[in-house]
XYZ file of C-alpha atoms in Angstrom:
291
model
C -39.287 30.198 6.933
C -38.720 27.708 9.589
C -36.165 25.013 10.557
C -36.232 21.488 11.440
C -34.130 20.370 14.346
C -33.391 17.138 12.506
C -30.425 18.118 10.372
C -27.326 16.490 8.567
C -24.447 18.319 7.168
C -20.616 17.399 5.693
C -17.862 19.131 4.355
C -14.109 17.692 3.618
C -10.748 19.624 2.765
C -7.613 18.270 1.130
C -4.629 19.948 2.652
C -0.718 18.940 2.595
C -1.408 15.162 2.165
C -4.137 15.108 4.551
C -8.093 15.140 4.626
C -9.905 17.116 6.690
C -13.830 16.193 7.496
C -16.632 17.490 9.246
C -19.815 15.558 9.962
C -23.060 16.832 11.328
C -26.063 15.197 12.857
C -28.960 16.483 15.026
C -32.511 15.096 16.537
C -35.002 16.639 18.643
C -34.452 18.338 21.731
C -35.303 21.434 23.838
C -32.239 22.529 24.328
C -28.511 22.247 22.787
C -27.079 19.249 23.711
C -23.714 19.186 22.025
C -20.985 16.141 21.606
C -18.370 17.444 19.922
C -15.482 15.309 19.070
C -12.555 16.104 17.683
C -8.747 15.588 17.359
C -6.433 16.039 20.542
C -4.219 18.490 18.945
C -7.463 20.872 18.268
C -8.311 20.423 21.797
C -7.786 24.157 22.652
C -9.909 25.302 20.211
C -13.465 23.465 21.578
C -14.812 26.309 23.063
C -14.134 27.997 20.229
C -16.432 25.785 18.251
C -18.889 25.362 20.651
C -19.384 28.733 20.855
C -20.013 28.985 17.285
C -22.329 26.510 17.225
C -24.566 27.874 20.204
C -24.907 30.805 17.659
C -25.420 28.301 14.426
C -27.431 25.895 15.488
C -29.455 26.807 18.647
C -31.639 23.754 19.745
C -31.245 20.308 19.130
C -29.209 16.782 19.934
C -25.934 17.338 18.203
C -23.186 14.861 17.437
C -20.216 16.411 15.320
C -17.334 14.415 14.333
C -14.116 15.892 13.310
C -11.462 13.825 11.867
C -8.090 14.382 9.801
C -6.754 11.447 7.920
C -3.231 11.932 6.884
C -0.989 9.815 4.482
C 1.094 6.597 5.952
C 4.575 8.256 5.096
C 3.217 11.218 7.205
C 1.532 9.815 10.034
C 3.378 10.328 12.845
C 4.269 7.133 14.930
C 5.628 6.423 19.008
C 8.911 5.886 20.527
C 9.058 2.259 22.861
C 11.884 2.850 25.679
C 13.492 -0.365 25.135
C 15.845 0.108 27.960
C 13.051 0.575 30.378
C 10.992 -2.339 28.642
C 13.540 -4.406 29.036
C 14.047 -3.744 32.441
C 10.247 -4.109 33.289
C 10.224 -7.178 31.640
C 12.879 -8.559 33.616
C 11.692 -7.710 36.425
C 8.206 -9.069 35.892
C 10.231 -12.253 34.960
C 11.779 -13.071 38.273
C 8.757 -12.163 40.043
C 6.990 -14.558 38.150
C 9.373 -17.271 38.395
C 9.640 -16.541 42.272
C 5.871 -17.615 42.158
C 6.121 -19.901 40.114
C 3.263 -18.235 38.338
C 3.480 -19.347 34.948
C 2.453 -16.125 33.014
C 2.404 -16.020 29.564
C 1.810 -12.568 28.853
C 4.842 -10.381 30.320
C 5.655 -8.725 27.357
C 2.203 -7.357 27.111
C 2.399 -6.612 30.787
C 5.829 -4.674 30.443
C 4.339 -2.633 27.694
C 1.270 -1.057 29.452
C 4.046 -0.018 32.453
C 4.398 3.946 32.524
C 6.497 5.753 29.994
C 7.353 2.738 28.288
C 5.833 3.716 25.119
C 5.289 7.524 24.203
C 3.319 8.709 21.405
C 4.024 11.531 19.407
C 1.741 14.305 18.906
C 0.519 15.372 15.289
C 2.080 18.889 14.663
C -0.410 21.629 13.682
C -0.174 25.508 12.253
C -2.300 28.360 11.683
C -2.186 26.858 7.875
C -3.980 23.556 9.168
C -6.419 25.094 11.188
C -8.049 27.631 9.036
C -8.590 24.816 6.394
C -10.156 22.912 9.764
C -11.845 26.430 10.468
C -13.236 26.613 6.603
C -14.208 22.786 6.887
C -16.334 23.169 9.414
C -18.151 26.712 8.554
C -18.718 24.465 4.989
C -20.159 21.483 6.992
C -22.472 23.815 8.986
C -23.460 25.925 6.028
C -24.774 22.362 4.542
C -26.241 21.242 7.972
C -28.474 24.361 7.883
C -29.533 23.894 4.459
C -30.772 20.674 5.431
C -32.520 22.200 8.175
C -33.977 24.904 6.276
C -35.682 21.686 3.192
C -37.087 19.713 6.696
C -38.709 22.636 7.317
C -39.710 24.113 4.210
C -41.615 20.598 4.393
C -42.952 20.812 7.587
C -44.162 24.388 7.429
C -46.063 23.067 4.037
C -48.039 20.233 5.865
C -48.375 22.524 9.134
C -50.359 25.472 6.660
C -52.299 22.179 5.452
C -53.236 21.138 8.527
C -54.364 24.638 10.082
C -56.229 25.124 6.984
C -58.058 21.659 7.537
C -59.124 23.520 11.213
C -60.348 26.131 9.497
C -62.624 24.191 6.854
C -63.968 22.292 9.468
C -64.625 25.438 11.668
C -66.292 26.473 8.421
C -68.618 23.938 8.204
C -69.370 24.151 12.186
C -70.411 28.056 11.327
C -72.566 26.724 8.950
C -74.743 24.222 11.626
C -74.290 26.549 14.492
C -77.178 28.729 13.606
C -79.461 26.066 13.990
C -78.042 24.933 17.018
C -79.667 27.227 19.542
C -83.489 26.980 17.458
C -83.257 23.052 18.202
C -82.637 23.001 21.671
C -84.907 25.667 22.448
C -87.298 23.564 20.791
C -86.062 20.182 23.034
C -87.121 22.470 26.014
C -90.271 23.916 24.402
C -91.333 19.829 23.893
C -90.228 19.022 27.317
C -92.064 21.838 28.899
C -95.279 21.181 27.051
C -95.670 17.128 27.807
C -94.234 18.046 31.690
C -96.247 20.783 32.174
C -99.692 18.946 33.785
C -96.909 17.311 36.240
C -94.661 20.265 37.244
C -95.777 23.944 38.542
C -93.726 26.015 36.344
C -92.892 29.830 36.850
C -92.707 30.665 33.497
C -90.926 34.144 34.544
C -88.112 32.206 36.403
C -88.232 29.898 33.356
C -87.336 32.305 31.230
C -84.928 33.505 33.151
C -82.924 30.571 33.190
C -83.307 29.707 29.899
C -82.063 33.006 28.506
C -78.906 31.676 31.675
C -78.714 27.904 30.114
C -78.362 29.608 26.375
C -75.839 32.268 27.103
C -73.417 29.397 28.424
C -74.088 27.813 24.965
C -72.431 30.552 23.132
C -69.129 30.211 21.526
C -69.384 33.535 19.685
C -66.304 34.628 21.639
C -64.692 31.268 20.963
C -64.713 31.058 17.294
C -63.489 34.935 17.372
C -60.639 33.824 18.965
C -60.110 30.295 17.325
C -60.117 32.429 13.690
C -57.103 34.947 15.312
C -55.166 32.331 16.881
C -55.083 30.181 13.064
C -53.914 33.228 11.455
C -51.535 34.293 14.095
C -50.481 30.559 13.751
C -49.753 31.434 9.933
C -48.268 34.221 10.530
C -45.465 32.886 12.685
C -44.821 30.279 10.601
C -43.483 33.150 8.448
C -41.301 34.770 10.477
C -37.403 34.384 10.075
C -36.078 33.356 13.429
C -36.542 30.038 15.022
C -40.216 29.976 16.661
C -40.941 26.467 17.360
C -41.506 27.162 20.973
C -43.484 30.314 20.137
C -45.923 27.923 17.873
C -46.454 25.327 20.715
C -47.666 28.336 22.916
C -49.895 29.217 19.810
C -51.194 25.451 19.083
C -52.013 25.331 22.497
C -54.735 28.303 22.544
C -55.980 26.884 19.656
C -56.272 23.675 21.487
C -58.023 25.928 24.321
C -61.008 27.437 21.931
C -61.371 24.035 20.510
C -62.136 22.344 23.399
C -64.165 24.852 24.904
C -66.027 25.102 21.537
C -67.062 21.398 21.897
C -68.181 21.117 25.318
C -70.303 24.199 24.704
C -71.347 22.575 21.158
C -74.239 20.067 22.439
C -74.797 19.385 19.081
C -73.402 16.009 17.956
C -72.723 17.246 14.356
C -70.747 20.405 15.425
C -68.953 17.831 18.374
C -67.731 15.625 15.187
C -66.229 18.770 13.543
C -64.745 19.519 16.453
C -63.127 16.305 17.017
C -61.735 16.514 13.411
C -60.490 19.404 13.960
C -58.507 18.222 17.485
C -57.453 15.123 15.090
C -55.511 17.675 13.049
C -53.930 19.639 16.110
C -52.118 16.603 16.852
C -50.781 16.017 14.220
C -49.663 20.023 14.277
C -48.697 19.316 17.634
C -46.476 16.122 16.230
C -44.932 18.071 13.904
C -44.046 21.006 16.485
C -41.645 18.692 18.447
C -39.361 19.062 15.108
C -39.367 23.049 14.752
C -36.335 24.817 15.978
């Protein structure tokens, strides 16, 4: 079974008159790229959950959003100094009048000064955080699911398309035989309306013809075209994440198909083979989506 790197997961918790949520989203990439964000009072516990999700969720671009929404008569507000507003402000006022400036905006001025207004922190326990802790196990649980239905799909369309290599490697078994019969018959024909013109050595002819033909031969290439497609399968069944591991393997497959068709010089084995590098892209395609 294998798992897509695109993934989306959620989970939410009602606890003490608030709401705890988790979202999850991930696209393609070759490593873990992880943007966590989450509330400021949780802030010690980040590596905590980064470290759990190097472990969870291995490759991809990851954005998860944390967020507690609590009830207005709980939400906790800020203090404003007045005393030290006011004495901003006034100060900001007889500046201004010195320069005859004319602002209009001292108040708003005054406010942004230092320790003029102080927030107050949300207050958290061991209660709050487990149901955070729970959330977000539940939101990853989900993410992975998600994962795990991509790439149920993808794994059906990838057996598809190696299976569409292997019918058309089929049908280029089925021409190859005559392959070799025609062009030593192209030579035969060439030889015979040449030979009045050219001295030929028909030992060192045959030499090189028995050269010329050995070069033709992809016996060794379709061996290892047929092991690489059901290695390729096989993989696909394995239980931990192998999407590198099947890039390596599309790649030889890639290898034997391209040195299948330049060997081919036959131009209805040389159209199988470019159907079958028509599906390796696609496989390929797919691939970049595989954890």
């Amino acid at each position: 079974m294998i798992k897509s790197m695109t993934g989306y997961g959620i989970a939410t918790t009602n606890h003490n008159n608030s709401k705890f949520s988790v979202e999850i989203k991930s696209l393609n990439s070759k490593f873990l790229e992880l943007n966590l964000k989450l509330p400021k009072s949780y802030s010690e516990k980040e590596l905590f959950l980064r470290n759990l999700c190097n472990r969870e969720i291995e490759r991809g671009k990851v954005t998860i959003s944390i967020n507690i929404e609590t009830d207005s008569e709980n939400v906790q507000g800020s203090d404003i100094n007045e005393v030290l507003l006011e004495k901003y402000f006034l100060q900001l006022s007889a500046i201004d009048k010195k320069l005859n400036a004319n602002t209009n905006n001292l108040l708003q001025l005054a406010l942004n000064l230092p320790e003029v207004i102080t927030y107050k922190e949300d207050q958290t326990d061991d209660a709050d955080w487990e149901v955070l802790h729970q959330t977000f196990l539940n939101a990853l649980k989900n993410f992975n699911e998600f994962r795990l239905t991509e790439g149920n799909t993808l794994e059906k369309d990838l057996q598809l398309r190696i299976n569409n290599i292997l019918d058309f490697f089929a049908q280029l078994e089925k021409l190859e035989p005559q392959r070799i019969p025609a062009i030593k018959a192209k030579l035969q024909q060439f030889i015979e309306e040449n030979n009045s013109r050219i001295a030929i050595d028909n030992n060192r002819l045959e030499q090189e013809l028995i050269y010329y033909i050995e070069k033709l031969d992809i016996t060794e290439e379709k061996t290892r075209l047929k092991s690489h497609c059901s290695y390729f399968l096989k993989t696909l069944n394995n239980t931990e994440g192998n999407g590198k591991k099947l890039g390596f393997i599309a790649q030889e497959i890639g290898r034997e198909i391209n040195t299948i068709g330049s060997k081919a010089n036959d131009a209805g084995m040389q159209q199988l083979v470019v159907g079958m590098k028509e599906e390796l892209e696609k496989i390929k395609e797919q691939l970049l989506n595989i954890l």
